[in-house]
Amino acid sequence: MDRPNTMALLAVPTRMAMLFALMDGSALPASELAHRAGVSPQTASHHLALLIEAHLLVVERCLRYRYYRIASPAVVEAIESLLVISGQPALKERADHSQLERLRLARTCYDHLAGRIAVSLADALQKKDWIVLEGRDFQVTERGESAFNKLGIDLPMLRKQQRLFARRCIDWSERRPHLGGALGAALLARFQEMDWVRKKTGDRQVHISSKGQQELWKRFGIDL
Amino acid sequence: MDRPNTMALLAVPTRMAMLFALMDGSALPASELAHRAGVSPQTASHHLALLIEAHLLVVERCLRYRYYRIASPAVVEAIESLLVISGQPALKERADHSQLERLRLARTCYDHLAGRIAVSLADALQKKDWIVLEGRDFQVTERGESAFNKLGIDLPMLRKQQRLFARRCIDWSERRPHLGGALGAALLARFQEMDWVRKKTGDRQVHISSKGQQELWKRFGIDL
DNA sequence: TAGCTGATTCGATATCCATCGAAATATGAA
DNA sequence: TTCATATTTCGATGGATATCGAATCAGCTA
């Protein structure tokens, strides 16, 4: 496996189109990137694999979904400096590094929370002995049954759903497990109900309200 | 003629090798760049033409020689930012913009002076009516004959040389004419003799001594 | 279990272009 | 002029790779 030539990767318009689509710090699935670059899914997959290998992109796997994002601010800077000398008009929306930082803190992964907040929450729930990790799933303990109930989450109802109940999902930015599945989705929904967090539509960004910060600290010892 | 793809230009190792050789702000002839990149002169010529067209390089023509150099600091910056994300070790000798500035001020063009000092000198010599521009050459006036002699330059001797006497050479950084040919070379040699300027061997950089600065101002009204 | 969707792998094809030999050009030197 | 040197142009070739169809894989749902 040779060292991939980073310069050559940036030379192909299709790959550059994909990178452009991610320059604002967002994370998009392969199909969307294929569409934006105007190529077939196979071709997009091929290019994305190369960009991953060269560490220009990273992929965040959540359940069966995969979101691609720019690997680091350095990549954005390099592309921007290339735009300068290529005589292209600079990007209107420059990459917002602080936004990327916010995404690392709290974002959605499909329909549940991800990021530092989700990893911290999974840690706290295990520490409080509400859940335990067993293989690729979490199990809710006896203590957890009543505690989740008191939090306003109807576990028996969730179990009736035909989806994985409490899936362990590996976080990209933290590289540690957080809570997915029906329970993860219910937690996000309940947090929104209580106005602990607010989810922007059409975006994966999640804002933590001051009330949410207080409650997370008081109830779970989470200080983000 | 399509717009050349700057990214594609940087993707080829041969072209990158040439750019690397010029990253320190130096200017080299095509043959030297071909040698450093390990390709034939034809191939080098082809690549250099593309780099010129894309405004990544500029060429400085002096008599029959052509020196290629990086077109602007932005190019150096872009290449350096690419090195960051390509995982290459950074260049030991990073491009020194202040050095590039010094080159713009005073450098050699083959065997005579170029840069701001040379352009200013040509201007001053015309203003003092020592020389006049005629087509592609300068002519020494009657007043110039004695003045150059007093400066320690033997014009009759220079005229015996089998080379162009006082060629007009267009300066890259200034885009204006300066003095080349036998007279230009003699002036540089005389300036070195009088320790007005010092030429580093194996380099095109020329240092102007404080004595030189004084004399240039006193005798020619040149204030660099 | 089968079914669905998103994504990847494999194989074949077509296109792009870096390279160099040969020849031409440019420019100054003898 | 004639020669010499540096560079460029032209043409042909070979290698690299972007692309997509078809098949396969991965993960969840019913």
Short mmCIF file of C-alpha atoms (C1' of nucleotides) in Angstrom, two decimals:
data_model
loop_
_atom_site.label_atom_id
_atom_site.label_comp_id
_atom_site.label_asym_id
_atom_site.label_seq_id
_atom_site.Cartn_x
_atom_site.Cartn_y
_atom_site.Cartn_z
CA MET A 1 0.00 0.00 0.00
CA ASP A 2 1.78 3.05 -1.24
CA ARG A 3 1.50 6.43 0.30
CA PRO A 4 -1.35 8.11 -1.53
CA ASN A 5 -0.45 11.33 -3.27
CA THR A 6 -2.47 14.00 -1.51
CA MET A 7 -1.96 16.47 -4.33
CA ALA A 8 -3.33 13.98 -6.85
CA LEU A 9 -6.39 13.46 -4.69
CA LEU A 10 -7.19 17.16 -4.80
CA ALA A 11 -6.66 17.30 -8.55
CA VAL A 12 -9.87 15.49 -9.49
CA PRO A 13 -12.97 17.71 -9.79
CA THR A 14 -15.27 14.99 -8.46
CA ARG A 15 -13.29 14.65 -5.25
CA MET A 16 -12.94 18.39 -4.95
CA ALA A 17 -16.72 18.75 -5.28
CA MET A 18 -17.17 16.36 -2.38
CA LEU A 19 -14.66 18.24 -0.26
CA PHE A 20 -16.38 21.51 -1.13
CA ALA A 21 -19.66 20.11 0.10
CA LEU A 22 -18.00 19.37 3.44
CA MET A 23 -15.99 22.57 3.77
CA ASP A 24 -18.52 24.07 6.15
CA GLY A 25 -17.81 21.37 8.71
CA SER A 26 -20.93 19.38 7.99
CA ALA A 27 -21.07 15.60 7.73
CA LEU A 28 -22.89 13.94 4.85
CA PRO A 29 -23.62 10.35 3.79
CA ALA A 30 -21.98 8.85 0.72
CA SER A 31 -25.18 8.95 -1.31
CA GLU A 32 -25.59 12.67 -0.78
CA LEU A 33 -21.98 13.30 -1.70
CA ALA A 34 -22.40 11.19 -4.83
CA HIS A 35 -25.40 13.29 -5.80
CA ARG A 36 -23.63 16.58 -5.19
CA ALA A 37 -20.59 15.52 -7.18
CA GLY A 38 -22.77 14.16 -9.97
CA VAL A 39 -21.38 10.64 -10.01
CA SER A 40 -22.68 7.15 -9.28
CA PRO A 41 -22.61 5.74 -5.75
CA GLN A 42 -19.87 3.30 -6.74
CA THR A 43 -17.65 6.08 -7.97
CA ALA A 44 -18.34 8.16 -4.90
CA SER A 45 -17.55 5.23 -2.65
CA HIS A 46 -14.27 4.73 -4.43
CA HIS A 47 -13.24 8.36 -4.01
CA LEU A 48 -14.35 8.50 -0.40
CA ALA A 49 -12.23 5.47 0.42
CA LEU A 50 -9.20 7.22 -1.06
CA LEU A 51 -9.90 10.41 0.85
CA ILE A 52 -10.24 8.45 4.08
CA GLU A 53 -7.01 6.60 3.43
CA ALA A 54 -5.23 9.92 2.93
CA HIS A 55 -6.70 11.25 6.17
CA LEU A 56 -8.45 14.10 4.40
CA LEU A 57 -11.83 12.81 5.55
CA VAL A 58 -13.03 10.79 8.48
CA VAL A 59 -16.12 8.64 8.58
CA GLU A 60 -18.52 8.45 11.45
CA ARG A 61 -20.42 5.20 11.59
CA CYS A 62 -23.72 5.26 13.33
CA LEU A 63 -25.76 2.10 13.03
CA ARG A 64 -26.02 1.48 9.34
CA TYR A 65 -25.35 5.08 8.40
CA ARG A 66 -21.99 6.59 7.59
CA TYR A 67 -21.30 10.27 7.67
CA TYR A 68 -18.23 11.72 6.04
CA ARG A 69 -16.60 14.90 7.26
CA ILE A 70 -13.40 16.87 6.82
CA ALA A 71 -10.69 15.35 8.99
CA SER A 72 -9.15 18.53 10.34
CA PRO A 73 -9.06 22.30 10.00
CA ALA A 74 -5.70 21.93 8.27
CA VAL A 75 -7.46 20.33 5.32
CA VAL A 76 -9.83 23.25 5.03
CA GLU A 77 -6.95 25.68 5.19
CA ALA A 78 -5.01 23.86 2.51
CA ILE A 79 -7.96 23.83 0.17
CA GLU A 80 -8.59 27.49 0.77
CA SER A 81 -5.00 28.39 0.05
CA LEU A 82 -5.29 26.41 -3.17
CA LEU A 83 -8.34 28.40 -4.13
CA VAL A 84 -6.29 31.55 -3.74
CA ILE A 85 -3.67 30.55 -6.27
CA SER A 86 -6.09 28.83 -8.62
CA GLY A 87 -7.87 32.11 -9.19
CA GLN A 88 -11.16 30.62 -8.04
CA PRO A 89 -13.46 32.84 -6.05
CA ALA A 90 -13.04 32.08 -2.37
CA LEU A 91 -15.79 30.16 -0.67
CA LYS A 92 -18.49 32.40 0.65
CA GLU A 93 -19.04 30.28 3.69
CA ARG A 94 -15.64 29.60 5.04
CA ALA A 95 -15.24 26.63 7.29
CA ASP A 96 -16.30 27.56 10.76
CA HIS A 97 -13.96 25.83 13.13
CA SER A 98 -15.98 26.80 16.17
CA GLN A 99 -18.99 25.14 14.57
CA LEU A 100 -16.97 21.98 14.13
CA GLU A 101 -16.14 22.18 17.81
CA ARG A 102 -19.82 22.47 18.63
CA LEU A 103 -20.51 19.38 16.57
CA ARG A 104 -17.97 17.48 18.59
CA LEU A 105 -19.80 18.52 21.71
CA ALA A 106 -23.33 17.60 20.72
CA ARG A 107 -24.92 16.40 17.51
CA THR A 108 -27.41 13.86 16.30
CA CYS A 109 -26.46 10.43 15.04
CA TYR A 110 -29.49 9.36 13.04
CA ASP A 111 -32.16 9.95 15.71
CA HIS A 112 -30.15 9.89 18.93
CA LEU A 113 -27.48 12.01 20.55
CA ALA A 114 -23.80 11.74 19.73
CA GLY A 115 -20.70 13.66 20.62
CA ARG A 116 -19.18 14.39 24.00
CA ILE A 117 -22.59 14.81 25.60
CA ALA A 118 -23.70 11.32 24.49
CA VAL A 119 -20.50 9.61 25.58
CA SER A 120 -20.60 11.35 28.95
CA LEU A 121 -24.22 10.35 29.36
CA ALA A 122 -23.48 6.71 28.59
CA ASP A 123 -20.64 6.82 31.11
CA ALA A 124 -22.88 8.38 33.76
CA LEU A 125 -25.72 5.92 33.19
CA GLN A 126 -23.33 3.02 33.63
CA LYS A 127 -21.80 4.60 36.73
CA LYS A 128 -25.27 5.05 38.23
CA ASP A 129 -25.95 1.41 37.31
CA TRP A 130 -28.93 2.16 35.10
CA ILE A 131 -27.38 0.33 32.18
CA VAL A 132 -24.55 -2.13 31.61
CA LEU A 133 -22.66 -2.84 28.42
CA GLU A 134 -23.06 -6.38 27.09
CA GLY A 135 -21.41 -7.02 23.76
CA ARG A 136 -22.86 -4.80 21.10
CA ASP A 137 -25.82 -3.69 23.21
CA PHE A 138 -26.60 -2.11 26.52
CA GLN A 139 -28.88 -3.81 29.04
CA VAL A 140 -31.10 -1.80 31.38
CA THR A 141 -30.69 -2.87 35.01
CA GLU A 142 -33.47 -3.21 37.54
CA ARG A 143 -32.51 0.11 39.04
CA GLY A 144 -32.53 1.59 35.55
CA GLU A 145 -36.08 0.39 34.89
CA SER A 146 -37.60 2.62 37.55
CA ALA A 147 -35.14 5.45 37.02
CA PHE A 148 -35.89 5.76 33.30
CA ASN A 149 -39.58 5.59 34.16
CA LYS A 150 -39.19 8.49 36.57
CA LEU A 151 -37.40 10.42 33.85
CA GLY A 152 -40.49 10.03 31.70
CA ILE A 153 -39.34 7.23 29.42
CA ASP A 154 -41.67 4.30 28.86
CA LEU A 155 -39.37 1.31 28.52
CA PRO A 156 -42.10 -1.36 27.94
CA MET A 157 -43.41 0.72 25.05
CA LEU A 158 -39.93 1.02 23.56
CA ARG A 159 -39.46 -2.72 23.76
CA LYS A 160 -42.56 -3.23 21.65
CA GLN A 161 -40.88 -1.34 18.81
CA GLN A 162 -39.38 -3.50 16.15
CA ARG A 163 -35.95 -1.97 16.42
CA LEU A 164 -32.85 -2.62 18.40
CA PHE A 165 -33.51 -1.51 21.93
CA ALA A 166 -30.28 -0.07 23.31
CA ARG A 167 -27.60 -0.35 20.71
CA ARG A 168 -24.01 0.53 21.47
CA CYS A 169 -22.88 3.08 18.90
CA ILE A 170 -19.24 4.13 18.62
CA ASP A 171 -18.71 7.84 18.59
CA TRP A 172 -16.36 9.20 15.96
CA SER A 173 -15.13 12.29 17.73
CA GLU A 174 -14.76 10.56 21.09
CA ARG A 175 -13.97 7.06 19.84
CA ARG A 176 -16.03 5.69 22.69
CA PRO A 177 -19.51 4.13 22.91
CA HIS A 178 -22.76 6.01 23.32
CA LEU A 179 -26.36 4.94 23.45
CA GLY A 180 -28.29 4.33 20.23
CA GLY A 181 -31.34 2.30 19.29
CA ALA A 182 -34.88 2.90 20.55
CA LEU A 183 -33.70 3.99 24.00
CA GLY A 184 -31.18 6.42 22.58
CA ALA A 185 -33.86 7.96 20.35
CA ALA A 186 -36.32 8.16 23.26
CA LEU A 187 -33.74 9.96 25.39
CA LEU A 188 -33.14 12.57 22.71
CA ALA A 189 -36.87 13.05 22.25
CA ARG A 190 -37.41 13.41 26.00
CA PHE A 191 -34.49 15.85 26.32
CA GLN A 192 -36.06 17.97 23.60
CA GLU A 193 -39.46 17.79 25.32
CA MET A 194 -37.91 19.08 28.52
CA ASP A 195 -36.00 21.72 26.55
CA TRP A 196 -32.63 20.43 27.70
CA VAL A 197 -31.48 20.38 24.10
CA ARG A 198 -32.67 21.94 20.86
CA LYS A 199 -32.14 20.32 17.50
CA LYS A 200 -31.82 22.43 14.41
CA THR A 201 -33.80 21.00 11.55
CA GLY A 202 -31.87 20.05 8.44
CA ASP A 203 -28.72 19.99 10.47
CA ARG A 204 -27.02 17.60 12.81
CA GLN A 205 -26.10 20.27 15.26
CA VAL A 206 -27.65 20.11 18.75
CA HIS A 207 -27.71 23.03 21.14
CA ILE A 208 -27.66 22.41 24.89
CA SER A 209 -29.83 24.91 26.76
CA SER A 210 -28.68 26.41 30.04
CA LYS A 211 -31.47 24.47 31.71
CA GLY A 212 -30.09 21.33 30.09
CA GLN A 213 -26.61 22.10 31.34
CA GLN A 214 -27.90 22.50 34.88
CA GLU A 215 -29.98 19.35 34.81
CA LEU A 216 -27.26 17.24 33.25
CA TRP A 217 -24.91 18.34 36.00
CA LYS A 218 -27.41 17.95 38.83
CA ARG A 219 -28.84 14.59 37.80
CA PHE A 220 -25.88 12.91 36.09
CA GLY A 221 -22.78 14.81 37.17
CA ILE A 222 -22.09 15.75 33.57
CA ASP A 223 -20.07 18.93 33.19
CA LEU A 224 -19.34 19.52 29.52
CA MET B 1 -7.70 27.27 -24.16
CA ASP B 2 -9.35 26.02 -20.99
CA ARG B 3 -8.55 27.27 -17.58
CA PRO B 4 -5.81 25.00 -16.32
CA ASN B 5 -6.59 23.01 -13.21
CA THR B 6 -4.18 24.27 -10.61
CA MET B 7 -4.77 21.27 -8.37
CA ALA B 8 -3.88 18.90 -11.22
CA LEU B 9 -0.69 20.81 -11.84
CA LEU B 10 0.44 20.23 -8.28
CA ALA B 11 -0.47 16.55 -8.45
CA VAL B 12 2.44 15.49 -10.63
CA PRO B 13 5.68 14.67 -8.76
CA THR B 14 7.84 16.05 -11.53
CA ARG B 15 6.19 19.45 -11.38
CA MET B 16 6.23 19.40 -7.62
CA ALA B 17 9.95 18.66 -7.66
CA MET B 18 10.49 21.73 -9.78
CA LEU B 19 8.41 23.88 -7.47
CA PHE B 20 10.30 22.49 -4.48
CA ALA B 21 13.57 23.54 -6.06
CA LEU B 22 12.22 27.07 -6.28
CA MET B 23 10.55 27.24 -2.88
CA ASP B 24 13.45 29.17 -1.38
CA GLY B 25 12.81 32.04 -3.72
CA SER B 26 15.63 31.23 -6.08
CA ALA B 27 15.38 31.35 -9.85
CA LEU B 28 16.75 28.55 -12.00
CA PRO B 29 17.05 27.84 -15.72
CA ALA B 30 14.96 25.14 -17.35
CA SER B 31 17.89 22.80 -17.80
CA GLU B 32 18.71 22.89 -14.11
CA LEU B 33 15.07 22.25 -13.21
CA ALA B 34 14.97 19.34 -15.64
CA HIS B 35 18.03 17.88 -13.98
CA ARG B 36 16.63 18.28 -10.47
CA ALA B 37 13.32 16.72 -11.42
CA GLY B 38 15.04 13.92 -13.26
CA VAL B 39 13.35 14.40 -16.61
CA SER B 40 14.41 15.36 -20.12
CA PRO B 41 14.59 19.00 -21.17
CA GLN B 42 11.55 18.54 -23.41
CA THR B 43 9.47 17.26 -20.54
CA ALA B 44 10.67 20.03 -18.27
CA SER B 45 9.86 22.63 -20.89
CA HIS B 46 6.35 21.22 -21.21
CA HIS B 47 5.74 21.38 -17.46
CA LEU B 48 7.24 24.82 -17.11
CA ALA B 49 4.96 26.16 -19.82
CA LEU B 50 1.95 24.81 -17.92
CA LEU B 51 3.13 26.29 -14.65
CA ILE B 52 3.66 29.65 -16.31
CA GLU B 53 0.22 29.52 -17.87
CA ALA B 54 -1.31 28.84 -14.47
CA HIS B 55 0.64 31.76 -13.00
CA LEU B 56 2.40 29.53 -10.51
CA LEU B 57 5.77 30.48 -11.99
CA VAL B 58 7.11 33.47 -13.81
CA VAL B 59 10.03 33.51 -16.18
CA GLU B 60 12.71 36.11 -16.22
CA ARG B 61 14.41 36.45 -19.56
CA CYS B 62 17.92 37.74 -19.55
CA LEU B 63 19.69 37.63 -22.86
CA ARG B 64 19.40 34.07 -23.99
CA TYR B 65 18.88 32.70 -20.53
CA ARG B 66 15.56 32.14 -18.85
CA TYR B 67 15.22 31.88 -15.13
CA TYR B 68 12.09 30.43 -13.61
CA ARG B 69 10.87 31.45 -10.19
CA ILE B 70 7.80 31.13 -8.00
CA ALA B 71 5.24 33.72 -9.05
CA SER B 72 4.14 34.87 -5.62
CA PRO B 73 4.33 34.14 -1.90
CA ALA B 74 0.77 32.78 -2.12
CA VAL B 75 2.06 29.87 -4.17
CA VAL B 76 4.64 29.05 -1.54
CA GLU B 77 2.00 29.23 1.16
CA ALA B 78 -0.36 26.95 -0.71
CA ILE B 79 2.33 24.35 -1.27
CA GLU B 80 3.33 24.51 2.35
CA SER B 81 -0.22 24.01 3.53
CA LEU B 82 -0.44 21.02 1.21
CA LEU B 83 2.67 19.59 2.79
CA VAL B 84 0.97 19.84 6.15
CA ILE B 85 -1.96 17.66 5.17
CA SER B 86 0.04 15.32 2.97
CA GLY B 87 2.02 14.17 5.97
CA GLN B 88 5.27 15.12 4.29
CA PRO B 89 7.96 16.49 6.53
CA ALA B 90 7.93 20.24 6.24
CA LEU B 91 10.64 21.77 4.14
CA LYS B 92 13.78 22.28 6.13
CA GLU B 93 14.36 25.55 4.45
CA ARG B 94 11.02 27.19 4.44
CA ALA B 95 10.50 29.86 1.91
CA ASP B 96 11.83 33.02 3.36
CA HIS B 97 9.65 35.84 2.20
CA SER B 98 12.08 38.42 3.45
CA GLN B 99 14.74 36.75 1.34
CA LEU B 100 12.43 36.92 -1.65
CA GLU B 101 12.06 40.61 -0.91
CA ARG B 102 15.83 40.96 -0.88
CA LEU B 103 15.96 39.26 -4.26
CA ARG B 104 13.51 41.77 -5.60
CA LEU B 105 15.81 44.51 -4.36
CA ALA B 106 19.09 43.27 -5.77
CA ARG B 107 20.13 40.11 -7.54
CA THR B 108 22.22 39.00 -10.46
CA CYS B 109 20.78 38.37 -13.88
CA TYR B 110 23.40 36.17 -15.48
CA ASP B 111 26.42 38.40 -14.85
CA HIS B 112 24.86 41.81 -14.32
CA LEU B 113 22.64 43.43 -11.75
CA ALA B 114 18.86 43.04 -11.70
CA GLY B 115 16.08 44.00 -9.36
CA ARG B 116 15.07 47.39 -8.06
CA ILE B 117 18.67 48.54 -7.84
CA ALA B 118 19.30 47.77 -11.52
CA VAL B 119 16.11 49.41 -12.72
CA SER B 120 16.79 52.48 -10.61
CA LEU B 121 20.32 52.62 -11.93
CA ALA B 122 19.16 52.44 -15.54
CA ASP B 123 16.67 55.21 -14.82
CA ALA B 124 19.35 57.34 -13.18
CA LEU B 125 21.86 56.82 -15.98
CA GLN B 126 19.27 57.91 -18.52
CA LYS B 127 18.31 60.90 -16.42
CA LYS B 128 21.94 61.94 -16.14
CA ASP B 129 22.17 61.46 -19.90
CA TRP B 130 24.93 58.88 -19.76
CA ILE B 131 22.88 56.42 -21.78
CA VAL B 132 19.79 56.50 -23.98
CA LEU B 133 17.48 53.67 -24.89
CA GLU B 134 17.39 52.76 -28.57
CA GLY B 135 15.28 49.77 -29.45
CA ARG B 136 16.63 46.69 -27.73
CA ASP B 137 19.90 48.30 -26.70
CA PHE B 138 21.21 51.27 -24.82
CA GLN B 139 23.61 53.74 -26.40
CA VAL B 140 26.27 55.53 -24.38
CA THR B 141 26.20 59.29 -24.91
CA GLU B 142 29.19 61.55 -25.23
CA ARG B 143 28.74 62.65 -21.65
CA GLY B 144 28.50 58.99 -20.66
CA GLU B 145 31.78 58.13 -22.29
CA SER B 146 33.80 60.28 -19.92
CA ALA B 147 31.58 59.61 -16.94
CA PHE B 148 31.92 55.82 -17.18
CA ASN B 149 35.63 56.30 -17.63
CA LYS B 150 35.82 58.35 -14.44
CA LEU B 151 33.91 55.58 -12.71
CA GLY B 152 36.67 53.19 -13.69
CA ILE B 153 35.02 51.47 -16.62
CA ASP B 154 36.96 51.08 -19.82
CA LEU B 155 34.39 51.37 -22.58
CA PRO B 156 36.77 50.89 -25.56
CA MET B 157 37.92 47.64 -23.99
CA LEU B 158 34.31 46.50 -23.53
CA ARG B 159 33.52 47.25 -27.15
CA LYS B 160 36.28 44.92 -28.23
CA GLN B 161 34.48 42.05 -26.53
CA GLN B 162 32.49 39.86 -28.85
CA ARG B 163 29.30 40.31 -26.93
CA LEU B 164 26.39 42.69 -26.98
CA PHE B 165 27.57 45.94 -25.54
CA ALA B 166 24.67 47.44 -23.60
CA ARG B 167 21.67 45.22 -23.90
CA ARG B 168 18.28 46.24 -22.56
CA CYS B 169 17.11 43.49 -20.25
CA ILE B 170 13.55 43.44 -18.88
CA ASP B 171 13.36 42.98 -15.15
CA TRP B 172 10.83 40.46 -13.87
CA SER B 173 10.11 41.96 -10.48
CA GLU B 174 9.98 45.50 -11.76
CA ARG B 175 8.74 44.81 -15.28
CA ARG B 176 11.01 47.57 -16.49
CA PRO B 177 14.34 47.63 -18.35
CA HIS B 178 17.74 47.43 -16.81
CA LEU B 179 21.25 47.33 -18.23
CA GLY B 180 22.71 44.03 -19.42
CA GLY B 181 25.43 43.04 -21.85
CA ALA B 182 29.11 43.81 -21.48
CA LEU B 183 28.47 47.19 -19.89
CA GLY B 184 26.03 45.74 -17.37
CA ALA B 185 28.53 43.06 -16.42
CA ALA B 186 31.31 45.60 -16.13
CA LEU B 187 29.20 47.75 -13.84
CA LEU B 188 28.51 44.82 -11.52
CA ALA B 189 32.20 43.89 -11.52
CA ARG B 190 33.21 47.47 -10.76
CA PHE B 191 30.63 47.78 -8.00
CA GLN B 192 32.04 44.63 -6.42
CA GLU B 193 35.57 45.97 -6.77
CA MET B 194 34.56 49.13 -4.93
CA ASP B 195 32.69 47.03 -2.38
CA TRP B 196 29.39 48.70 -3.13
CA VAL B 197 27.78 45.30 -3.51
CA ARG B 198 28.72 41.77 -2.50
CA LYS B 199 27.64 38.76 -4.49
CA LYS B 200 27.17 35.43 -2.77
CA THR B 201 28.64 32.62 -4.81
CA GLY B 202 26.26 29.93 -5.97
CA ASP B 203 23.38 32.26 -5.36
CA ARG B 204 21.75 35.11 -7.21
CA GLN B 205 21.41 37.24 -4.14
CA VAL B 206 23.32 40.51 -4.01
CA HIS B 207 23.95 42.45 -0.84
CA ILE B 208 24.31 46.21 -0.99
CA SER B 209 26.91 47.47 1.47
CA SER B 210 26.31 50.61 3.48
CA LYS B 211 29.10 52.21 1.47
CA GLY B 212 27.25 51.21 -1.67
CA GLN B 213 24.03 52.73 -0.38
CA GLN B 214 25.79 56.00 0.33
CA GLU B 215 27.55 56.14 -3.01
CA LEU B 216 24.43 55.19 -4.98
CA TRP B 217 22.57 58.00 -3.31
CA LYS B 218 25.36 60.54 -3.58
CA ARG B 219 26.29 59.83 -7.18
CA PHE B 220 23.03 58.71 -8.74
CA GLY B 221 20.27 59.86 -6.41
CA ILE B 222 19.23 56.26 -5.87
CA ASP B 223 17.49 55.67 -2.56
CA LEU B 224 16.35 52.07 -2.34
"C1'" DT C 1 -36.43 -16.16 8.05
"C1'" DA C 2 -36.79 -12.94 3.99
"C1'" DG C 3 -36.64 -8.18 2.49
"C1'" DC C 4 -34.98 -3.51 2.11
"C1'" DT C 5 -31.63 0.18 1.72
"C1'" DG C 6 -27.21 2.12 1.63
"C1'" DA C 7 -22.64 1.24 0.60
"C1'" DT C 8 -18.73 -1.35 -1.20
"C1'" DT C 9 -16.04 -4.42 -4.28
"C1'" DC C 10 -14.82 -6.24 -8.73
"C1'" DG C 11 -14.03 -5.99 -13.58
"C1'" DA C 12 -13.86 -3.80 -17.96
"C1'" DT C 13 -13.46 0.32 -20.60
"C1'" DA C 14 -12.18 4.76 -22.00
"C1'" DT C 15 -9.85 8.85 -21.33
"C1'" DC C 16 -6.18 11.68 -19.91
"C1'" DC C 17 -1.54 12.93 -19.89
"C1'" DA C 18 3.54 12.36 -18.64
"C1'" DT C 19 7.29 11.00 -21.12
"C1'" DC C 20 10.82 11.10 -24.64
"C1'" DG C 21 12.79 10.90 -29.62
"C1'" DA C 22 13.20 13.77 -33.42
"C1'" DA C 23 13.05 18.03 -35.35
"C1'" DA C 24 12.52 22.96 -35.23
"C1'" DT C 25 13.34 27.49 -33.12
"C1'" DA C 26 15.74 31.23 -30.70
"C1'" DT C 27 19.65 33.69 -29.62
"C1'" DG C 28 24.17 34.79 -28.90
"C1'" DA C 29 29.21 33.55 -29.99
"C1'" DA C 30 33.05 32.82 -33.19
"C1'" DT D 1 27.77 33.54 -42.17
"C1'" DT D 2 28.27 29.25 -39.39
"C1'" DC D 3 28.29 27.10 -35.07
"C1'" DA D 4 26.81 26.20 -30.38
"C1'" DT D 5 23.67 26.12 -26.69
"C1'" DA D 6 19.18 26.37 -24.61
"C1'" DT D 7 14.63 25.67 -25.28
"C1'" DT D 8 10.36 24.50 -27.56
"C1'" DT D 9 7.13 21.90 -30.68
"C1'" DC D 10 5.34 17.71 -32.62
"C1'" DG D 11 4.04 12.99 -32.54
"C1'" DA D 12 3.67 8.50 -30.66
"C1'" DT D 13 3.50 5.51 -26.75
"C1'" DG D 14 2.58 3.71 -22.36
"C1'" DG D 15 0.79 3.98 -17.85
"C1'" DA D 16 -2.39 5.63 -14.58
"C1'" DT D 17 -7.02 6.17 -13.19
"C1'" DA D 18 -12.02 7.87 -13.31
"C1'" DT D 19 -16.10 5.85 -14.44
"C1'" DC D 20 -20.03 2.73 -14.24
"C1'" DG D 21 -22.57 -2.03 -14.58
"C1'" DA D 22 -23.08 -6.03 -11.96
"C1'" DA D 23 -22.58 -8.41 -7.96
"C1'" DT D 24 -21.78 -8.46 -3.08
"C1'" DC D 25 -21.79 -6.86 1.65
"C1'" DA D 26 -23.65 -4.69 5.96
"C1'" DG D 27 -27.12 -3.58 8.97
"C1'" DC D 28 -31.61 -2.97 10.23
"C1'" DT D 29 -36.84 -4.02 9.72
"C1'" DA D 30 -40.91 -6.84 9.33
#
